[in-house]
Coordinates of C-alpha atoms and ligand atoms in Angstrom, one line a residue:
M1 CA 0.0 0.0 0.0
H2 CA 1.7 3.2 -1.2
S3 CA -1.4 5.4 -1.1
N4 CA -3.0 7.3 1.8
Y5 CA -6.3 5.7 0.8
K6 CA -7.2 2.1 1.0
A7 CA -10.3 0.6 -0.6
K8 CA -12.9 -1.6 1.1
I9 CA -16.0 -3.5 0.0
S10 CA -18.9 -1.9 1.8
A11 CA -21.9 -3.7 0.2
V12 CA -22.7 -6.6 -2.1
G13 CA -25.7 -7.1 -4.4
H14 CA -26.9 -9.5 -7.0
Y15 CA -29.5 -10.4 -9.6
L16 CA -30.4 -13.9 -10.8
P17 CA -33.1 -14.7 -13.4
D18 CA -35.8 -17.0 -12.2
Y19 CA -35.7 -19.6 -15.0
V20 CA -33.7 -22.7 -13.9
L21 CA -32.2 -24.7 -16.8
T22 CA -31.5 -28.2 -15.3
N23 CA -29.1 -30.9 -16.6
Q24 CA -32.2 -33.0 -17.3
E25 CA -33.6 -30.3 -19.6
L26 CA -30.2 -30.2 -21.4
E27 CA -30.4 -34.0 -21.9
K28 CA -33.3 -33.3 -24.2
L29 CA -31.3 -30.7 -26.2
V30 CA -28.0 -32.4 -26.7
E31 CA -26.4 -35.8 -26.3
T32 CA -25.3 -35.5 -22.7
N33 CA -26.4 -36.8 -19.3
D34 CA -26.7 -35.4 -15.8
E35 CA -24.0 -37.7 -14.4
W36 CA -21.4 -36.6 -17.0
I37 CA -22.1 -32.9 -16.4
R38 CA -22.0 -33.2 -12.6
T39 CA -18.8 -35.3 -12.4
R40 CA -16.9 -33.4 -15.1
T41 CA -18.0 -29.9 -14.1
G42 CA -19.9 -29.9 -10.8
I43 CA -22.9 -28.2 -12.4
S44 CA -26.5 -29.3 -11.7
E45 CA -28.4 -26.2 -12.9
R46 CA -28.0 -22.7 -14.2
R47 CA -30.2 -19.6 -14.5
I48 CA -31.4 -18.2 -17.8
L49 CA -32.7 -14.7 -18.6
K50 CA -35.6 -15.6 -20.8
D51 CA -37.2 -12.1 -21.3
P52 CA -36.0 -11.1 -24.8
D53 CA -36.2 -7.4 -23.8
K54 CA -33.7 -7.7 -21.0
A55 CA -30.0 -8.3 -21.0
S56 CA -26.7 -7.6 -19.1
A57 CA -27.4 -3.9 -18.4
F58 CA -30.8 -4.8 -16.8
M59 CA -29.1 -7.5 -14.6
A60 CA -26.2 -5.1 -13.7
A61 CA -28.8 -2.4 -12.7
E62 CA -30.8 -4.8 -10.5
A63 CA -27.6 -5.8 -8.7
A64 CA -26.6 -2.1 -8.3
K65 CA -30.0 -1.3 -6.9
E66 CA -29.6 -4.0 -4.3
I67 CA -26.1 -2.6 -3.4
L68 CA -27.5 1.0 -3.0
Q69 CA -30.4 -0.3 -0.9
Q70 CA -28.0 -2.3 1.3
R71 CA -25.7 0.7 1.9
K72 CA -28.6 3.1 2.0
I73 CA -27.0 5.6 -0.3
D74 CA -28.5 7.6 -3.2
P75 CA -27.6 6.8 -6.8
E76 CA -26.4 10.4 -7.1
A77 CA -23.6 9.6 -4.6
I78 CA -22.0 7.1 -7.1
D79 CA -18.8 8.5 -8.7
A80 CA -18.1 5.6 -11.1
I81 CA -19.6 2.4 -12.4
I82 CA -17.5 -0.3 -13.9
V83 CA -19.3 -3.2 -15.5
A84 CA -17.3 -6.3 -16.4
T85 CA -19.0 -8.2 -19.2
V86 CA -18.4 -10.2 -22.4
T87 CA -22.0 -10.0 -23.2
P88 CA -22.7 -6.3 -23.5
D89 CA -26.2 -5.2 -24.6
Y90 CA -24.5 -3.6 -27.6
M91 CA -21.0 -3.4 -29.1
F92 CA -21.4 0.2 -28.0
P93 CA -22.5 2.2 -26.1
A94 CA -21.3 0.7 -22.9
T95 CA -23.6 -1.5 -20.8
A96 CA -22.4 0.5 -17.8
C97 CA -23.9 3.6 -19.3
I98 CA -27.3 1.9 -19.8
A99 CA -27.2 0.6 -16.2
Q100 CA -26.3 4.1 -15.0
S101 CA -29.4 5.5 -16.6
M102 CA -31.5 2.6 -15.2
I103 CA -30.4 3.4 -11.6
G104 CA -30.3 7.2 -12.0
A105 CA -26.6 7.5 -11.0
K106 CA -26.3 10.8 -12.9
N107 CA -23.1 11.9 -11.3
A108 CA -21.2 8.8 -12.2
F109 CA -19.0 8.1 -15.2
A110 CA -19.5 4.6 -16.5
F111 CA -17.6 2.2 -18.6
D112 CA -17.3 -1.5 -19.4
L113 CA -14.3 -3.8 -18.9
S114 CA -13.7 -6.9 -21.0
A115 CA -11.6 -9.6 -19.3
A116 CA -13.9 -12.6 -19.7
C117 CA -14.0 -14.8 -16.6
S118 CA -11.4 -12.5 -14.9
G119 CA -13.6 -9.5 -15.6
F120 CA -14.7 -9.0 -12.0
L121 CA -11.2 -9.2 -10.6
Y122 CA -9.8 -6.8 -13.2
A123 CA -12.7 -4.4 -12.5
L124 CA -12.1 -4.7 -8.8
E125 CA -8.4 -3.9 -9.4
T126 CA -9.4 -0.8 -11.4
G127 CA -12.0 0.4 -8.9
T128 CA -9.5 -0.2 -6.0
S129 CA -6.9 2.0 -7.8
M130 CA -9.5 4.7 -8.3
I131 CA -10.3 4.7 -4.6
E132 CA -6.6 4.6 -3.7
S133 CA -6.0 7.7 -6.0
G134 CA -8.1 9.7 -3.5
R135 CA -10.3 11.1 -6.3
Y136 CA -13.3 8.8 -6.0
K137 CA -15.3 7.8 -2.9
N138 CA -18.0 5.5 -4.2
V139 CA -17.2 3.1 -7.1
L140 CA -19.7 0.4 -8.2
V141 CA -17.9 -2.7 -9.5
I142 CA -20.3 -5.2 -11.2
G143 CA -19.9 -8.4 -13.2
S144 CA -22.9 -9.1 -15.5
D145 CA -23.2 -11.7 -18.2
K146 CA -26.1 -13.0 -20.2
M147 CA -24.1 -16.0 -21.4
S148 CA -27.2 -17.6 -22.9
A149 CA -27.1 -14.9 -25.6
I150 CA -23.8 -16.3 -27.0
T151 CA -24.3 -20.0 -26.2
D152 CA -24.9 -22.6 -28.9
Y153 CA -27.5 -24.9 -27.5
T154 CA -26.6 -27.6 -30.0
D155 CA -22.9 -27.7 -28.8
R156 CA -22.7 -30.1 -25.9
T157 CA -19.2 -29.1 -25.0
T158 CA -20.2 -25.5 -24.1
C159 CA -24.0 -25.3 -23.5
I160 CA -23.8 -27.3 -20.3
L161 CA -21.3 -24.8 -18.8
F162 CA -22.8 -21.4 -18.8
G163 CA -25.5 -19.4 -17.0
D164 CA -26.8 -15.9 -16.7
G165 CA -26.5 -13.6 -13.7
A166 CA -25.0 -10.4 -12.2
A167 CA -23.5 -9.4 -8.9
G168 CA -21.2 -6.7 -7.7
V169 CA -19.9 -4.6 -4.8
L170 CA -19.5 -1.0 -3.7
L171 CA -16.0 0.2 -3.1
E172 CA -15.4 3.0 -0.6
P173 CA -12.3 4.3 1.2
A174 CA -11.6 2.0 4.2
D175 CA -12.0 3.4 7.7
D176 CA -9.7 0.8 9.4
E177 CA -7.1 -1.8 8.5
N178 CA -9.7 -4.0 6.7
G179 CA -10.1 -3.8 2.9
I180 CA -8.3 -4.6 -0.3
I181 CA -4.7 -5.4 0.6
D182 CA -2.9 -6.9 -2.4
S183 CA -3.4 -8.3 -5.9
I184 CA -1.5 -10.0 -8.7
M185 CA -3.0 -9.8 -12.2
H186 CA -1.8 -11.5 -15.4
S187 CA -2.6 -11.7 -19.1
E188 CA -1.2 -13.9 -21.9
G189 CA -2.5 -13.1 -25.3
D190 CA -0.9 -16.0 -27.2
M191 CA -3.8 -18.4 -26.8
T192 CA -6.7 -16.2 -27.8
Q193 CA -8.0 -18.8 -30.3
T194 CA -8.8 -21.4 -27.7
L195 CA -11.6 -19.4 -26.0
I196 CA -13.2 -16.8 -28.2
Q197 CA -16.3 -15.4 -29.8
L198 CA -15.1 -15.0 -33.4
G199 CA -17.9 -13.0 -35.0
G200 CA -19.5 -9.6 -34.4
G201 CA -16.4 -7.6 -33.8
S202 CA -14.3 -5.6 -36.3
R203 CA -12.3 -8.6 -37.3
N204 CA -15.3 -10.6 -38.5
P205 CA -18.3 -8.2 -38.7
A206 CA -21.7 -9.8 -38.7
S207 CA -22.6 -11.3 -42.1
H208 CA -24.6 -14.2 -43.4
E209 CA -21.4 -16.2 -43.4
T210 CA -20.6 -15.4 -39.7
V211 CA -24.1 -16.5 -38.8
D212 CA -24.0 -19.7 -40.9
K213 CA -20.6 -20.6 -39.4
K214 CA -22.0 -20.0 -35.9
M215 CA -19.2 -17.5 -35.2
H216 CA -21.4 -15.5 -32.8
Y217 CA -21.3 -18.2 -30.2
I218 CA -18.7 -19.1 -27.6
F219 CA -16.0 -21.3 -29.1
Q220 CA -13.8 -23.2 -26.6
E221 CA -11.2 -25.9 -26.8
G222 CA -11.9 -27.3 -23.4
R223 CA -8.8 -29.4 -22.7
P224 CA -6.0 -26.7 -23.2
V225 CA -8.1 -24.1 -21.4
F226 CA -8.7 -26.5 -18.5
K227 CA -5.0 -27.3 -18.2
R228 CA -3.9 -23.6 -18.2
A229 CA -6.8 -22.6 -15.9
T230 CA -5.8 -25.2 -13.3
E231 CA -2.2 -24.2 -13.4
G232 CA -2.9 -20.4 -13.6
M233 CA -5.5 -20.2 -10.8
A234 CA -3.5 -22.4 -8.4
D235 CA -0.1 -20.7 -9.2
V236 CA -1.4 -17.1 -8.7
S237 CA -3.3 -18.1 -5.5
V238 CA -0.2 -19.6 -4.0
E239 CA 1.9 -16.6 -5.2
I240 CA -0.3 -14.1 -3.4
M241 CA -0.3 -16.2 -0.2
K242 CA 3.5 -16.4 -0.2
K243 CA 3.8 -12.6 -0.9
N244 CA 1.6 -11.9 2.1
N245 CA 3.1 -14.6 4.4
L246 CA -0.2 -16.5 4.5
T247 CA -0.6 -20.3 5.1
G248 CA -3.7 -22.4 4.3
D249 CA -4.6 -22.1 8.0
D250 CA -4.5 -18.2 7.9
V251 CA -6.9 -17.9 4.9
D252 CA -10.5 -17.9 5.9
W253 CA -12.1 -18.2 2.5
L254 CA -11.1 -18.9 -1.1
V255 CA -13.5 -17.2 -3.5
P256 CA -12.8 -18.9 -6.8
H257 CA -14.2 -18.2 -10.3
Q258 CA -16.7 -21.0 -10.9
A259 CA -15.8 -22.6 -14.2
N260 CA -15.3 -26.2 -13.2
L261 CA -15.3 -27.8 -9.8
R262 CA -12.2 -29.8 -10.6
I263 CA -10.2 -26.5 -11.2
I264 CA -11.5 -25.1 -7.9
D265 CA -10.6 -28.3 -6.0
A266 CA -7.1 -28.3 -7.5
T267 CA -6.6 -24.7 -6.5
A268 CA -7.7 -25.3 -2.9
R269 CA -5.4 -28.4 -2.6
R270 CA -2.4 -26.3 -3.8
M271 CA -3.2 -23.7 -1.2
N272 CA -3.4 -26.3 1.5
L273 CA -6.9 -25.2 2.3
D274 CA -9.6 -27.0 4.2
P275 CA -12.4 -27.7 1.6
A276 CA -14.9 -26.2 4.1
K277 CA -13.3 -22.8 3.4
V278 CA -14.0 -22.8 -0.3
M279 CA -17.0 -20.9 -1.7
I280 CA -18.7 -23.1 -4.2
N281 CA -22.1 -22.4 -5.9
I282 CA -21.3 -23.7 -9.4
D283 CA -23.8 -26.4 -8.8
K284 CA -26.7 -23.9 -8.8
Y285 CA -25.5 -21.2 -11.3
G286 CA -22.9 -22.8 -13.6
N287 CA -20.3 -20.4 -15.1
T288 CA -21.7 -16.9 -15.1
T289 CA -18.4 -15.5 -16.3
A290 CA -17.9 -12.0 -14.7
A291 CA -20.6 -12.6 -12.1
T292 CA -19.2 -15.8 -10.4
I293 CA -17.0 -14.2 -7.7
P294 CA -19.4 -11.5 -6.5
L295 CA -22.3 -14.1 -6.6
C296 CA -20.2 -16.2 -4.1
L297 CA -19.6 -13.1 -2.0
Y298 CA -23.4 -12.5 -2.0
D299 CA -24.3 -16.0 -1.1
W300 CA -21.8 -16.1 1.7
K301 CA -22.1 -12.6 3.0
D302 CA -24.1 -13.6 6.2
R303 CA -21.3 -16.0 7.1
L304 CA -18.5 -13.5 6.7
N305 CA -17.0 -11.7 9.7
K306 CA -15.1 -8.4 9.8
G307 CA -11.4 -9.2 9.4
D308 CA -11.9 -12.5 7.6
K309 CA -9.1 -13.1 5.2
L310 CA -10.3 -13.8 1.6
I311 CA -8.4 -14.8 -1.5
L312 CA -10.3 -14.1 -4.7
A313 CA -9.0 -16.0 -7.8
A314 CA -10.0 -16.3 -11.4
F315 CA -8.9 -17.5 -14.8
G316 CA -10.5 -16.8 -18.2
G317 CA -10.3 -16.0 -21.9
G318 CA -7.5 -13.8 -23.1
Y319 CA -6.0 -15.6 -21.2
T320 CA -6.5 -13.4 -18.2
W321 CA -6.0 -14.4 -14.6
G322 CA -5.3 -13.1 -11.2
A323 CA -5.8 -13.1 -7.4
T324 CA -6.8 -10.5 -4.9
Y325 CA -6.2 -10.6 -1.1
L326 CA -8.6 -8.7 1.0
T327 CA -10.0 -8.7 4.5
W328 CA -13.7 -8.4 5.0
A329 CA -14.7 -4.9 6.1
I330 CA -18.5 -5.2 6.7
Ligands
UT7_401 O1 -14.2 -19.9 -17.4 C1 -13.2 -19.7 -18.3 C2 -12.3 -20.8 -18.4 N1 -13.0 -22.0 -18.9 C3 -12.8 -23.1 -18.3 O2 -12.0 -23.1 -17.3 C4 -13.3 -24.4 -18.8 C5 -12.2 -25.4 -18.9 N2 -12.6 -26.6 -19.5 C6 -13.4 -27.5 -18.8 O3 -13.9 -27.2 -17.8 C7 -13.5 -28.9 -19.4 O4 -12.5 -29.0 -20.4 C8 -14.9 -29.2 -20.0 C9 -15.8 -29.4 -18.9 C10 -15.3 -28.2 -21.0 C11 -14.8 -30.6 -20.7 O5 -14.3 -31.6 -19.8 P1 -13.1 -32.6 -20.2 O6 -13.0 -33.5 -19.0 O7 -12.0 -31.7 -20.5 O8 -13.7 -33.3 -21.4 P2 -13.1 -33.4 -22.9 O9 -13.3 -32.2 -23.6 O10 -11.7 -34.0 -22.8 O11 -14.1 -34.5 -23.4 C12 -14.1 -35.9 -22.9 C13 -15.2 -36.7 -23.6 C14 -15.2 -36.5 -25.1 O12 -15.5 -37.7 -25.7 P3 -14.3 -38.6 -26.4 O13 -13.7 -37.7 -27.4 O14 -13.4 -38.9 -25.3 O15 -15.1 -39.7 -27.0 C15 -16.2 -35.5 -25.4 O16 -16.8 -35.6 -26.6 O17 -16.5 -36.2 -23.2 C16 -17.2 -35.9 -24.3 N3 -18.1 -34.8 -23.9 C17 -19.3 -35.0 -23.4 N4 -20.0 -36.1 -23.0 C18 -21.2 -35.9 -22.5 C19 -17.9 -33.5 -24.1 N5 -19.0 -32.8 -23.6 C20 -19.9 -33.7 -23.2 C21 -21.2 -33.6 -22.6 N6 -21.8 -34.7 -22.3 N7 -21.8 -32.4 -22.4

């Protein structure tokens, strides 16, 4: 910490659509089965935003409203809104601007951040730096992804994995020693082609051909991504523990990105962590990309105590990965 200001998480909010897409329903769509999905990924069901008029901005705004209500502050008090997403409502303008309007945060500047499954951690890093600069007092950091919009429900290797949802936090200057303490962020752009949405950007603008070739859907080569994700998430988690002189006994909670239960288990093992200290909700929501980590914080918030030591860790497309060490400040 080189700044006079330290950031803390002061509130957590979320939004999950009502519709539950079960493994049994997926069995009717593609050649798969509940047992394979559960043993290979840990997923039993995921949520889907069915309303065609609603997308990532709506979910981000609902999560933001819950945060404001929890902290009892006016939307006008928000200085900045960062929405991490790979499923923006539009290529432009930013989903964060649409959410800003929906919640009436008229004094905030708002922008999106694209870092796939590491989106929330990257956004948290950005928001933390803004608080540490001393120039901003209330920064909303939200992960929101409507993955069903880019999922091919005839591709059994990807459609079983993803779900829709949003969650986020409010960052404020800390008032004691608790808050965001350290982080290590990485990117490696050599493997972009293994996890990508090929169509719709400036490289392959939408055309009949991009639609025919299903280029607007998630493409993933599962095995190489799995291998790098397992190494990357475990390495960076151990690295941040060492840097802060923490052992597995010292850490109260691992808050891992929820892509695959086997990746989470491998990370916890490398950290020497009691499995009871690992937040896992992949069974209920699948991989909601930028929303997984704040959704865990939301689901566990009543069990967290002030001063608890948390390691947040993620790995995703880009590749992007990282870990953040914080102590709970609420
Ligand atoms: O969040 C961002 C980062 N993303 C990730 O971290 C995801 C990383 N990857 C994974 O989690 C895993 O690679 C998957 C869950 C996607 C796949 O699991 P896997 O153990 O790596 O399976 P695989 O791709 O090696 O496939 C094993 C077999 C294949 O059959 P053959 O070729 O051995 O005959 C697949 O065709 O399982 C088959 N398979 C399925 N079977 C039933 C693939 N998908 C399915 C399915 N149901 N849904």
